[in-house]
CSV table of C-alpha atoms and ligand atoms in Angstrom, one decimal:
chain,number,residue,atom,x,y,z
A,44,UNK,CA,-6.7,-11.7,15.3
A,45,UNK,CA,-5.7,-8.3,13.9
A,46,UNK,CA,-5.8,-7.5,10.5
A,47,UNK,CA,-3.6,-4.2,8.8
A,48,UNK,CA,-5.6,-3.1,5.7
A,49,UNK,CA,-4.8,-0.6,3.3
A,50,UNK,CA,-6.9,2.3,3.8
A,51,UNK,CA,-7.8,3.2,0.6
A,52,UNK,CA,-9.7,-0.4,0.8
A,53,UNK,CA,-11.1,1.1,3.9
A,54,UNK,CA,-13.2,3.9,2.3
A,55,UNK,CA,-10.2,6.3,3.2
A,56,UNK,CA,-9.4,8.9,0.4
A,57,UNK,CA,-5.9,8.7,0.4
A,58,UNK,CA,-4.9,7.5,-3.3
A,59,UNK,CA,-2.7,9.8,-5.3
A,60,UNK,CA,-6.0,11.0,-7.0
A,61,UNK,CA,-7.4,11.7,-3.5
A,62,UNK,CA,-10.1,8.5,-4.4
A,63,UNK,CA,-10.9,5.6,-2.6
A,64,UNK,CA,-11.0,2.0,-3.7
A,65,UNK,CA,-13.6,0.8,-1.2
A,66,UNK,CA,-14.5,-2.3,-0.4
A,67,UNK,CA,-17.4,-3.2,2.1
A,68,UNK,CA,-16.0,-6.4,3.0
A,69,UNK,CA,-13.0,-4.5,4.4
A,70,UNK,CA,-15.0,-1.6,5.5
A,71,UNK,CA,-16.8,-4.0,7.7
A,72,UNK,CA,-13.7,-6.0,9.3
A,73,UNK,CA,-12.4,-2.0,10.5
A,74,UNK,CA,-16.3,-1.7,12.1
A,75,UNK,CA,-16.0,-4.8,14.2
A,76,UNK,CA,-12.1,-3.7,15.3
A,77,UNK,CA,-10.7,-6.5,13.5
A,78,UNK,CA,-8.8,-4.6,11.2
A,79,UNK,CA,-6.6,-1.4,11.3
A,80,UNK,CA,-6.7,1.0,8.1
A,81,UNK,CA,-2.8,1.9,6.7
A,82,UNK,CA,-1.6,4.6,4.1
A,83,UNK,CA,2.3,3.8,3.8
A,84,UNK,CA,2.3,6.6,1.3
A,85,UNK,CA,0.6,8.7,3.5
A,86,UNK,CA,3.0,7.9,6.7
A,87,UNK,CA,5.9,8.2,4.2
A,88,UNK,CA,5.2,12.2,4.1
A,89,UNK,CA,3.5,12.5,0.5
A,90,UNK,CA,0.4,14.7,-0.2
A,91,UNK,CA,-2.8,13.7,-1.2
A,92,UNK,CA,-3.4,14.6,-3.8
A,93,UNK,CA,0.0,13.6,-5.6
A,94,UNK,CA,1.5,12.1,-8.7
A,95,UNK,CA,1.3,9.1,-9.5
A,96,UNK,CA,4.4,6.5,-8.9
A,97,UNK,CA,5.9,3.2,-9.9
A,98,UNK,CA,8.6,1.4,-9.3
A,99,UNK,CA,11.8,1.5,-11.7
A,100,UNK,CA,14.4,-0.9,-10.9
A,101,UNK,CA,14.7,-0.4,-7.3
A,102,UNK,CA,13.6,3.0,-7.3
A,103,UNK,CA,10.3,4.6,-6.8
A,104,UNK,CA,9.6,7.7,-9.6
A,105,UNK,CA,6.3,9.8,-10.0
A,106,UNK,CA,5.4,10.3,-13.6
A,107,UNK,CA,7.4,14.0,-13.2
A,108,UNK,CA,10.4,12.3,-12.8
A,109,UNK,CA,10.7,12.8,-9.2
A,110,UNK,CA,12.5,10.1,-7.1
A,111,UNK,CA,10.3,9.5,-3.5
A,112,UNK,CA,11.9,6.7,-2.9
A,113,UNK,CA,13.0,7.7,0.4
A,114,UNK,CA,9.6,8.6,1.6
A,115,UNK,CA,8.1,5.2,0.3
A,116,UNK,CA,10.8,3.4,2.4
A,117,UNK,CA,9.8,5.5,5.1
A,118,UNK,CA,6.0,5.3,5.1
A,119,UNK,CA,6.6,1.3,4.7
A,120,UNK,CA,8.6,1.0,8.1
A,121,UNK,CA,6.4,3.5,9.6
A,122,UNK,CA,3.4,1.4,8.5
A,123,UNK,CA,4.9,-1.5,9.4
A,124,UNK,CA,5.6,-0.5,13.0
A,125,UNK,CA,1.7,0.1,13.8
A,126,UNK,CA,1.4,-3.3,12.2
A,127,UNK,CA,3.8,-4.9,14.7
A,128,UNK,CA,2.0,-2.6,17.4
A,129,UNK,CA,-1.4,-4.2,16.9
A,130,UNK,CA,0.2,-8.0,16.8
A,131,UNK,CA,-1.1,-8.4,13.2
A,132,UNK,CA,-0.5,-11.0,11.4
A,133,UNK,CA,-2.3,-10.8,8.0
A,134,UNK,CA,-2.5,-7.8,5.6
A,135,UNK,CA,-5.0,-7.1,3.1
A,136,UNK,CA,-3.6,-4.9,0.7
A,137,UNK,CA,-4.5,-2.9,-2.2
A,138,UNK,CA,-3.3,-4.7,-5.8
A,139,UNK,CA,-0.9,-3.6,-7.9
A,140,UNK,CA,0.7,0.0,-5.9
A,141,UNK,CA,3.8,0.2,-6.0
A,142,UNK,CA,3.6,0.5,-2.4
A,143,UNK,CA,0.5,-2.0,-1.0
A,144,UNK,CA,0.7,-4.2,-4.2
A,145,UNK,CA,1.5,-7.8,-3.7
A,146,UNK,CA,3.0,-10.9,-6.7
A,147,UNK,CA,2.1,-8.0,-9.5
A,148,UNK,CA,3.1,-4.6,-9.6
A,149,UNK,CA,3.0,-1.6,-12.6
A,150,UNK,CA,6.0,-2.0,-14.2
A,151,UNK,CA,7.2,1.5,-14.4
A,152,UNK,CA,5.8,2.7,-17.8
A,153,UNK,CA,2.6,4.2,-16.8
A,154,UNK,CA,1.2,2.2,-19.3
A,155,UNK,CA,-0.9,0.2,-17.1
A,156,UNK,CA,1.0,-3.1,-17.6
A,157,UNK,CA,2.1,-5.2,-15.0
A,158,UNK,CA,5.2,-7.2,-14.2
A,159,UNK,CA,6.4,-9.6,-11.3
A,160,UNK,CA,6.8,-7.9,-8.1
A,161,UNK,CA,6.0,-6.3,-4.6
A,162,UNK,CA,5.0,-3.2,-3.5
A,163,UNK,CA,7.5,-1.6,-0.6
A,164,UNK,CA,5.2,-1.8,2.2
A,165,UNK,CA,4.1,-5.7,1.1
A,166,UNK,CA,7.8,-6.9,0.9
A,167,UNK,CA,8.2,-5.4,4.2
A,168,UNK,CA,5.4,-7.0,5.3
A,169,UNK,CA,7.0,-10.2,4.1
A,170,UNK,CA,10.5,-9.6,4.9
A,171,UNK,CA,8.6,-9.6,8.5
A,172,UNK,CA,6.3,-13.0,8.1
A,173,UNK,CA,3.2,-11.1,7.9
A,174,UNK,CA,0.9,-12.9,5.4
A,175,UNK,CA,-0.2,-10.3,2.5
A,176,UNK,CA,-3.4,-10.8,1.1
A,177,UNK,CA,-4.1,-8.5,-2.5
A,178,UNK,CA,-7.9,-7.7,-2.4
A,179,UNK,CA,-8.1,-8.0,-5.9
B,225,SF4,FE1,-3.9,2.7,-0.9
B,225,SF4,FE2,-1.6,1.6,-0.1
B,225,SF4,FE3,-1.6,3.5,-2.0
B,225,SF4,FE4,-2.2,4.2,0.5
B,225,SF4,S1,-0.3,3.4,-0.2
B,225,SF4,S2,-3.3,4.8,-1.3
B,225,SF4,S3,-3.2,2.4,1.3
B,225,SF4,S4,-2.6,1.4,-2.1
């Protein structure tokens, strides 16, 4: 069974801040071939390094007021067609993105505080009966 990870889980340095979040665990499921490293943000067009976003309402804004919601939306199908590629059926995702973040998201304040939600990429993950997994 294939697994779609997000990369930054994979050791990949692809967060906004150009860090990782690695976990070995993951790490290891992408050495055996069982799992296929994924930046939606990434596929969606955006830089690395690059402000930092959340989602507002049903927008997503950077913390300089600038609206990527289109290239979110993009990265997410684009992620999600190498997902329906490789047959995957699971997703272990990065907590809390606005993007890979799955049941709690940030709510928009760059506070740090969460609230109810998905990222883009899980809910089209979802949407799509793939089974999201957050790491954390
Ligand atoms: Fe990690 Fe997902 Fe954000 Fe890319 S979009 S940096 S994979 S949480």
């Amino acid at each position: 069974m294939k697994v779609i990870v997000s990369a930054c889980l994979a050791g990949i340095h692809c967060r906004y801040d150009c860090a990782s979040q690695e976990r070995e665990s993951i790490k290891e499921l992408v050495r055996k071939g069982e799992a296929i490293p994924v930046c939606p943000e990434q596929l969606g067009g955006l830089p690395t390094p690059r402000p930092p976003a959340e989602k507002q309402g049903d927008r997503i804004i950077t913390k300089c007021g600038s609206d990527v919601t289109q290239q979110y939306n993009q990265g997410a199908l684009e992620a999600f067609k190498i997902s329906e590629l490789s047959g995957a059926t699971v997703a272990y995702l990065k907590s809390r993105s606005p993007m890979c973040g799955s049941g709690f998201i940030y709510d928009g304040s760059f506070s740090g505080k969460l609230t109810d939600g998905d990222g883009v990429f899980t809910r089209v993950l979802k949407n799509n009966n793939i089974t999201v997994i957050s790491v954390d």
